[in-house]
């Protein structure tokens, strides 16, 4: 047995093999130690002629939780089942791996969350150096991506450059990723949801092998895909899926391999999904996500559909309006909506059921669930037909006639013959086993009924035997019984043995009694057992036949599943719209259309806030709103409510507002400043900047960009410079529509410098003894000393507030730069008050930039107090002389700037001083700024 185990292990090197021994799955040797540790089961020993081996096992009946622990611990588990009947085997029972359970390919309901998707994805490099062009003209290697949900058969294929594929991976959020040769590695740490990534047999990624693999799934695979990269990824992911399902050929329920272009959907990268909390809440307080708010679906199908929709909102105005039409019609008709929802609540997860049916793994209960789901269809159709009649009746008036619901109704395939087949064939409450009888209904098959009748008559005869034998023998204590080993017997106590008739044959001797059988009993018994065995076998055959007939309709059932799923998702959206008092947004299909929302609310925050203050939004296309105001005043919430309205509208939902008119955006970017992104765990300035880089690379006129406190993760001076440069670039070069919440108050003067930049702000008041934020957005910039005001409202002692106010006032008389600097200082103090301690990474950043910051700060101070310094010492004077001379050529420049005397305090290196003079961050793109800053830093370091 151990050598059989070793063989299976060798054939599945990348997996932990569990080996059926009776009622247990056992592991041996090292694997046993892992199983014992991870599953917390006892490590035992097994001995044979070759020695003692550690062994650990889990019960097959209740394997799910143990398998889950193994998957969580990063194992793939190969199930080595006994594939021949132990009783019939001569010698060792044959075992084979029937299934490899991996995080991305589990199909067991126990291991899958209801109503979710579970993908395994593959990435492959294109052959022949295929490349795709980027916005900036550079090319990157083309990468193919394919994902399959083995439980439902959904299969997606796409390709693009590395960034696009990384973004798609974030959306698909596969549980497992397999990587082909030469394919780029994707860092799971970058994604919100990690996945297990591993390399898989390079041969599966081979072009020829992939084509051959795909042939059973679709005709002419090499012509169906855009390029090699897609073909390879699709072939490999299916190879892997087949391998995990026990290698018995193509997965026939993978009927629709869908190629798509990520550009056909609103693109939301991981950062956007994360910061908008679409699916995962990262905040410290509230625990809801947009998906939680939106999920009013009735069944797993609808829930999964809604998740797909929300991960990939539409960009086609007509398609969006069509969903809005349907949501509107359902929202207007409470009875219809509730009727459909009630009916759908009885629907099972048809997608997973049909997957099991088609894999030949469905049991009788699954078929009954399928039947129960099919049974709701006529009811749903009737309800919808009623609604249509109503709509048509109203159509005479000014109700626009739409077809979305009617199309859906047409797609609801009743599959009556399948429903009837199951109903006639399968028992109403069948047992979980399909080999032990009880699964086929009486009246379905004559032979089966005859066998069952024989069995029943035999049992009845036996049941009556006791009475008749008591009468015949006169032994009142005589009893008839049955046991597993000896079968039927007649038991007579020792006291009555003398009355035992001649035809009794002894079967077994007990302490106080004897057990007998009669030739007739034996005959009857054989009849009963024979009939029962044949009936069980026949039932199994009939069951498999029914299952195959159902499997033959896989595509139709999948089509029905899709239609039910959409209907459920639409009903759910309608329920949310009604319950949440949402409005249907007008979708304006015009490249100049901007965002106009009356009374916009944040769908998640409004749920946990007693009195949410709605705000208006008027954001023309290509405009940048710079939003200032104290910490906790509502800036982030406001920006997100705009982005969420866009996401919701393009998903097909109504929006939480009084009224809304929205354009169709094709991409949505968000970036939350490192210091604000407390829950992120990776709050480094570097990360912030690389995400900013992506935005500045890829955003365009059809993008909506949210920047929240960007540039805060570093020293004030360069942070502010980067923020300003980024806004300018967004406005001047990209013409993106953007919202920028910032504590860099100095940015508000961009509104006077740029056409399409305007200011908004939030304020605070005091009510009772507390600072109160009005949460109401108002036009214009907030006061530069709002930090001091809030400090006062919050009860900072008067002398401190007065002193602060004097400092601000003094600065207000100085240069622009100084005002900004000190304003920032104040807001930081407030930030610390309300946000709690700074994150450690924040401090690290500060330290990392310390020398540069001090240097820059010194030069600023030089500007402020330059005169005083100049007369302080003769040593300085000497330096000054030298500096002044060398810097002669830049003095014109210098005099034009308020900080013209900077060079007085500058380091001895005249070149460096010159470079610094020309160092105008405000006119650089962020990337240039970063490079220039980095350059300066290294020169300073060289300088010692
Ligand atoms: P900021 O970004 O300005 O620091 P936030 O947007 O994070 O402020 O808002 C802070 C808190 O104020 C939110 O968590 C929410 O509880 C509350 N809040 C924000 N906007 C509103 C609003 N419009 N109505 C009611 N409460 C709000
Ligand atoms: Mg904020």
CSV table of C-alpha atoms in Angstrom, one decimal, residues 160-451:
chain,number,residue,atom,x,y,z
A,160,UNK,CA,-2.5,43.5,-23.0
A,161,UNK,CA,0.6,45.0,-21.7
A,162,UNK,CA,1.8,44.1,-18.3
A,163,UNK,CA,0.0,47.0,-16.6
A,164,UNK,CA,-3.3,46.2,-18.2
A,165,UNK,CA,-3.0,42.5,-17.3
A,166,UNK,CA,-2.0,43.4,-13.7
A,167,UNK,CA,-5.1,45.5,-13.5
A,168,UNK,CA,-7.3,42.8,-14.9
A,169,UNK,CA,-5.8,40.4,-12.4
A,170,UNK,CA,-6.9,42.8,-9.7
A,171,UNK,CA,-10.4,42.7,-11.0
A,172,UNK,CA,-10.6,39.0,-11.5
A,173,UNK,CA,-8.9,38.4,-8.1
A,174,UNK,CA,-8.0,34.8,-8.9
A,175,UNK,CA,-7.6,32.4,-6.0
A,176,UNK,CA,-4.6,30.9,-7.8
A,177,UNK,CA,-2.4,32.1,-10.6
A,178,UNK,CA,-0.3,29.9,-12.8
A,179,UNK,CA,2.6,31.4,-14.7
A,180,UNK,CA,4.0,30.3,-18.1
A,181,UNK,CA,7.6,30.5,-19.1
A,182,UNK,CA,8.9,34.0,-19.7
A,183,UNK,CA,5.6,35.5,-18.5
A,184,UNK,CA,6.1,38.4,-16.2
A,185,UNK,CA,5.8,37.7,-12.5
A,186,UNK,CA,3.0,39.6,-10.8
A,187,UNK,CA,3.5,40.5,-7.2
A,188,UNK,CA,0.5,39.4,-5.2
A,189,UNK,CA,1.5,41.8,-2.5
A,190,UNK,CA,0.4,44.6,-4.9
A,191,UNK,CA,-3.1,43.3,-5.1
A,192,UNK,CA,-5.6,43.7,-2.4
A,193,UNK,CA,-6.3,40.0,-2.5
A,194,UNK,CA,-3.3,37.8,-2.6
A,195,UNK,CA,-3.3,34.7,-4.7
A,196,UNK,CA,-1.1,31.6,-4.8
A,197,UNK,CA,1.1,31.9,-7.8
A,198,UNK,CA,3.2,29.1,-9.1
A,199,UNK,CA,4.7,27.9,-12.3
A,200,UNK,CA,3.0,25.2,-14.3
A,201,UNK,CA,4.2,22.7,-16.8
A,202,UNK,CA,5.8,24.9,-19.6
A,203,UNK,CA,4.6,22.4,-22.2
A,204,UNK,CA,1.0,23.4,-21.5
A,205,UNK,CA,1.8,26.9,-22.7
A,206,UNK,CA,3.2,25.7,-25.9
A,207,UNK,CA,1.3,27.1,-28.9
A,208,UNK,CA,0.6,23.8,-30.5
A,209,UNK,CA,-0.4,22.1,-27.3
A,210,UNK,CA,-2.6,25.0,-26.3
A,211,UNK,CA,-4.4,24.9,-29.7
A,212,UNK,CA,-5.0,21.1,-29.3
A,213,UNK,CA,-6.2,21.6,-25.8
A,214,UNK,CA,-8.7,24.2,-26.9
A,215,UNK,CA,-10.1,22.3,-29.9
A,216,UNK,CA,-12.8,20.4,-27.9
A,217,UNK,CA,-14.0,23.7,-26.5
A,218,UNK,CA,-14.3,25.8,-29.6
A,219,UNK,CA,-13.7,25.5,-33.3
A,220,UNK,CA,-10.5,26.9,-34.9
A,221,UNK,CA,-9.0,28.2,-31.7
A,222,UNK,CA,-6.1,29.8,-33.4
A,223,UNK,CA,-8.4,32.0,-35.3
A,224,UNK,CA,-10.6,32.9,-32.4
A,225,UNK,CA,-7.9,34.6,-30.4
A,226,UNK,CA,-6.2,37.9,-31.1
A,227,UNK,CA,-2.8,36.5,-30.6
A,228,UNK,CA,-0.5,33.8,-29.3
A,229,UNK,CA,-0.5,35.2,-25.8
A,230,UNK,CA,-4.2,34.7,-25.4
A,231,UNK,CA,-4.1,31.3,-27.0
A,232,UNK,CA,-1.3,30.1,-24.8
A,233,UNK,CA,-2.9,31.4,-21.6
A,234,UNK,CA,-6.3,29.9,-22.5
A,235,UNK,CA,-4.8,26.5,-23.4
A,236,UNK,CA,-2.7,26.4,-20.2
A,237,UNK,CA,-5.5,27.4,-17.8
A,238,UNK,CA,-7.8,24.7,-19.3
A,239,UNK,CA,-5.0,22.1,-19.1
A,240,UNK,CA,-4.6,22.9,-15.5
A,241,UNK,CA,-8.3,22.9,-14.8
A,242,UNK,CA,-8.6,19.5,-16.5
A,243,UNK,CA,-5.6,18.2,-14.5
A,244,UNK,CA,-7.2,19.2,-11.2
A,245,UNK,CA,-10.5,17.6,-12.1
A,246,UNK,CA,-8.9,14.2,-12.4
A,247,UNK,CA,-7.7,14.4,-16.0
A,248,UNK,CA,-10.7,12.7,-17.6
A,249,UNK,CA,-10.8,14.9,-20.6
A,250,UNK,CA,-12.3,18.3,-21.5
A,251,UNK,CA,-14.7,20.0,-19.1
A,252,UNK,CA,-17.8,19.9,-21.2
A,253,UNK,CA,-19.6,22.6,-19.2
A,254,UNK,CA,-16.9,25.2,-20.1
A,255,UNK,CA,-19.1,26.1,-23.1
A,256,UNK,CA,-18.4,29.8,-23.4
A,257,UNK,CA,-14.9,30.9,-23.6
A,258,UNK,CA,-15.3,34.7,-23.8
A,259,UNK,CA,-12.6,36.9,-25.2
A,260,UNK,CA,-12.8,40.5,-24.1
A,261,UNK,CA,-11.0,43.8,-24.3
A,262,UNK,CA,-10.5,45.5,-21.0
A,263,UNK,CA,-11.2,48.8,-22.8
A,264,UNK,CA,-14.8,47.7,-23.2
A,265,UNK,CA,-15.4,48.3,-19.5
A,266,UNK,CA,-14.9,51.1,-17.1
A,267,UNK,CA,-11.3,50.5,-16.0
A,268,UNK,CA,-10.8,50.4,-12.2
A,269,UNK,CA,-7.4,49.4,-11.0
A,270,UNK,CA,-6.7,47.8,-7.7
A,271,UNK,CA,-6.0,51.2,-6.1
A,272,UNK,CA,-9.4,52.4,-7.1
A,273,UNK,CA,-11.3,49.3,-6.0
A,274,UNK,CA,-9.5,49.6,-2.7
A,275,UNK,CA,-9.9,53.2,-2.0
A,276,UNK,CA,-13.5,53.3,-3.0
A,277,UNK,CA,-14.1,50.2,-0.9
A,278,UNK,CA,-16.1,48.5,-3.5
A,279,UNK,CA,-15.6,45.0,-2.2
A,280,UNK,CA,-13.4,45.3,0.8
A,281,UNK,CA,-13.6,47.7,3.6
A,282,UNK,CA,-10.3,49.0,4.8
A,283,UNK,CA,-11.4,51.6,7.1
A,284,UNK,CA,-11.0,51.3,10.8
A,285,UNK,CA,-14.6,52.0,11.8
A,286,UNK,CA,-17.5,51.1,9.5
A,287,UNK,CA,-17.6,47.7,8.1
A,288,UNK,CA,-19.6,48.1,5.0
A,289,UNK,CA,-18.6,48.1,1.4
A,290,UNK,CA,-20.4,49.4,-1.7
A,291,UNK,CA,-21.1,45.8,-2.6
A,292,UNK,CA,-22.8,45.2,0.7
A,293,UNK,CA,-25.0,48.2,0.2
A,294,UNK,CA,-25.9,47.1,-3.3
A,295,UNK,CA,-26.4,43.4,-2.7
A,296,UNK,CA,-30.1,43.0,-2.3
A,297,UNK,CA,-30.2,40.0,-4.6
A,298,UNK,CA,-32.2,36.9,-3.7
A,299,UNK,CA,-30.0,34.1,-4.8
A,300,UNK,CA,-26.4,33.1,-5.4
A,301,UNK,CA,-26.8,33.6,-9.2
A,302,UNK,CA,-27.8,37.2,-8.8
A,303,UNK,CA,-25.2,37.9,-6.3
A,304,UNK,CA,-22.4,36.6,-8.5
A,305,UNK,CA,-23.8,38.5,-11.5
A,306,UNK,CA,-23.9,41.7,-9.5
A,307,UNK,CA,-20.3,41.2,-8.4
A,308,UNK,CA,-19.3,40.8,-12.1
A,309,UNK,CA,-21.1,43.9,-13.0
A,310,UNK,CA,-19.6,46.0,-10.3
A,311,UNK,CA,-16.1,44.8,-11.1
A,312,UNK,CA,-16.6,45.7,-14.7
A,313,UNK,CA,-19.0,48.7,-15.1
A,314,UNK,CA,-20.1,49.4,-18.6
A,315,UNK,CA,-18.9,52.2,-20.9
A,316,UNK,CA,-21.5,51.9,-23.6
A,317,UNK,CA,-24.2,54.6,-23.0
A,318,UNK,CA,-27.0,52.6,-24.6
A,319,UNK,CA,-26.2,49.5,-22.6
A,320,UNK,CA,-26.1,51.6,-19.4
A,321,UNK,CA,-29.5,53.2,-20.2
A,322,UNK,CA,-31.0,49.8,-20.9
A,323,UNK,CA,-30.1,48.6,-17.5
A,324,UNK,CA,-31.4,51.8,-16.0
A,325,UNK,CA,-34.7,51.2,-17.9
A,326,UNK,CA,-35.1,47.8,-16.4
A,327,UNK,CA,-34.2,48.9,-12.9
A,328,UNK,CA,-36.7,51.8,-13.3
A,329,UNK,CA,-39.5,49.5,-14.4
A,330,UNK,CA,-38.8,47.1,-11.5
A,331,UNK,CA,-38.5,50.0,-9.1
A,332,UNK,CA,-41.9,51.4,-10.1
A,333,UNK,CA,-43.6,48.0,-9.6
A,334,UNK,CA,-43.1,46.8,-6.1
A,335,UNK,CA,-45.4,43.8,-6.5
A,336,UNK,CA,-43.6,42.6,-9.6
A,337,UNK,CA,-40.2,43.1,-8.0
A,338,UNK,CA,-41.2,41.4,-4.8
A,339,UNK,CA,-42.9,38.6,-6.6
A,340,UNK,CA,-39.8,37.9,-8.7
A,341,UNK,CA,-37.5,38.2,-5.6
A,342,UNK,CA,-39.7,35.8,-3.7
A,343,UNK,CA,-39.6,33.3,-6.5
A,344,UNK,CA,-35.9,33.6,-7.0
A,345,UNK,CA,-35.2,33.1,-3.3
A,346,UNK,CA,-36.0,29.4,-3.9
A,347,UNK,CA,-33.5,29.2,-6.7
A,348,UNK,CA,-30.3,27.3,-6.1
A,349,UNK,CA,-26.9,28.0,-7.6
A,350,UNK,CA,-27.7,26.8,-11.1
A,351,UNK,CA,-24.3,27.6,-12.4
A,352,UNK,CA,-22.5,25.4,-9.9
A,353,UNK,CA,-25.2,22.7,-10.2
A,354,UNK,CA,-24.8,22.4,-13.9
A,355,UNK,CA,-21.1,22.3,-13.4
A,356,UNK,CA,-21.5,19.3,-11.2
A,357,UNK,CA,-24.0,17.7,-13.4
A,358,UNK,CA,-21.7,18.0,-16.3
A,359,UNK,CA,-18.6,16.8,-14.5
A,360,UNK,CA,-20.7,13.7,-13.5
A,361,UNK,CA,-20.4,14.7,-9.8
A,362,UNK,CA,-24.0,15.7,-9.1
A,363,UNK,CA,-25.9,13.5,-6.7
A,364,UNK,CA,-29.7,13.0,-6.6
A,365,UNK,CA,-30.1,16.0,-4.2
A,366,UNK,CA,-28.4,18.2,-6.7
A,367,UNK,CA,-30.8,17.1,-9.4
A,368,UNK,CA,-33.7,17.9,-7.0
A,369,UNK,CA,-32.2,21.3,-6.4
A,370,UNK,CA,-32.0,21.8,-10.1
A,371,UNK,CA,-35.6,20.8,-10.4
A,372,UNK,CA,-36.6,23.2,-7.6
A,373,UNK,CA,-34.9,26.0,-9.5
A,374,UNK,CA,-36.5,25.2,-12.8
A,375,UNK,CA,-39.8,25.2,-11.1
A,376,UNK,CA,-39.6,28.9,-10.3
A,377,UNK,CA,-39.2,29.8,-13.9
A,378,UNK,CA,-42.9,29.7,-15.0
A,379,UNK,CA,-43.8,31.8,-12.0
A,380,UNK,CA,-41.2,34.4,-12.8
A,381,UNK,CA,-42.2,34.5,-16.4
A,382,UNK,CA,-45.8,35.0,-15.5
A,383,UNK,CA,-45.0,37.8,-13.1
A,384,UNK,CA,-42.9,39.5,-15.8
A,385,UNK,CA,-45.6,39.1,-18.4
A,386,UNK,CA,-48.0,40.8,-16.0
A,387,UNK,CA,-45.6,43.7,-15.6
A,388,UNK,CA,-45.2,44.0,-19.4
A,389,UNK,CA,-48.9,44.2,-19.9
A,390,UNK,CA,-49.0,47.0,-17.4
A,391,UNK,CA,-46.2,48.8,-19.1
A,392,UNK,CA,-47.8,48.4,-22.5
A,393,UNK,CA,-51.0,49.8,-21.1
A,394,UNK,CA,-49.2,52.8,-19.8
A,395,UNK,CA,-47.2,53.2,-22.9
A,396,UNK,CA,-50.0,55.1,-24.5
A,397,UNK,CA,-49.1,57.9,-22.1
A,398,UNK,CA,-45.7,59.3,-21.8
A,399,UNK,CA,-44.0,56.2,-20.5
A,400,UNK,CA,-41.1,55.3,-22.8
A,401,UNK,CA,-41.4,51.7,-23.9
A,402,UNK,CA,-38.4,49.5,-23.3
A,403,UNK,CA,-37.5,46.0,-24.1
A,404,UNK,CA,-35.0,45.0,-21.5
A,405,UNK,CA,-37.4,43.0,-19.3
A,406,UNK,CA,-39.2,41.5,-22.3
A,407,UNK,CA,-35.8,40.3,-23.7
A,408,UNK,CA,-35.0,38.8,-20.3
A,409,UNK,CA,-38.3,37.1,-20.2
A,410,UNK,CA,-37.7,35.6,-23.6
A,411,UNK,CA,-34.4,34.3,-22.4
A,412,UNK,CA,-36.0,32.5,-19.5
A,413,UNK,CA,-36.0,29.0,-20.9
A,414,UNK,CA,-38.4,26.8,-19.0
A,415,UNK,CA,-36.7,23.6,-19.9
A,416,UNK,CA,-40.0,21.8,-19.2
A,417,UNK,CA,-38.8,18.4,-20.4
A,418,UNK,CA,-35.8,18.5,-18.1
A,419,UNK,CA,-37.9,19.6,-15.2
A,420,UNK,CA,-40.4,16.8,-15.9
A,421,UNK,CA,-37.7,14.3,-16.4
A,422,UNK,CA,-36.1,15.0,-13.0
A,423,UNK,CA,-39.5,15.2,-11.3
A,424,UNK,CA,-40.5,11.8,-12.6
A,425,UNK,CA,-37.2,10.1,-12.1
A,426,UNK,CA,-35.7,11.4,-8.9
A,427,UNK,CA,-37.0,10.7,-5.5
A,428,UNK,CA,-38.3,13.8,-3.6
A,429,UNK,CA,-36.0,13.5,-0.6
A,430,UNK,CA,-33.2,11.3,-1.9
A,431,UNK,CA,-30.2,10.2,0.2
A,432,UNK,CA,-26.8,11.7,-0.4
A,433,UNK,CA,-25.5,8.3,-1.7
A,434,UNK,CA,-26.3,7.4,-5.3
A,435,UNK,CA,-25.2,3.8,-5.2
A,436,UNK,CA,-27.4,2.6,-2.4
A,437,UNK,CA,-30.8,3.0,-3.8
A,438,UNK,CA,-33.6,5.3,-2.9
A,439,UNK,CA,-32.8,7.8,-5.5
A,440,UNK,CA,-35.2,6.8,-8.3
A,441,UNK,CA,-38.9,7.3,-8.0
A,442,UNK,CA,-41.5,4.5,-8.2
A,443,UNK,CA,-43.2,4.4,-11.6
A,444,UNK,CA,-40.2,5.6,-13.5
A,445,UNK,CA,-38.9,2.2,-14.6
A,446,UNK,CA,-40.9,-1.0,-14.8
A,447,UNK,CA,-37.9,-3.3,-14.2
A,448,UNK,CA,-36.9,-1.4,-11.2
A,449,UNK,CA,-40.5,-1.5,-9.8
A,450,UNK,CA,-40.6,-5.2,-10.4
A,451,UNK,CA,-37.3,-5.7,-8.4
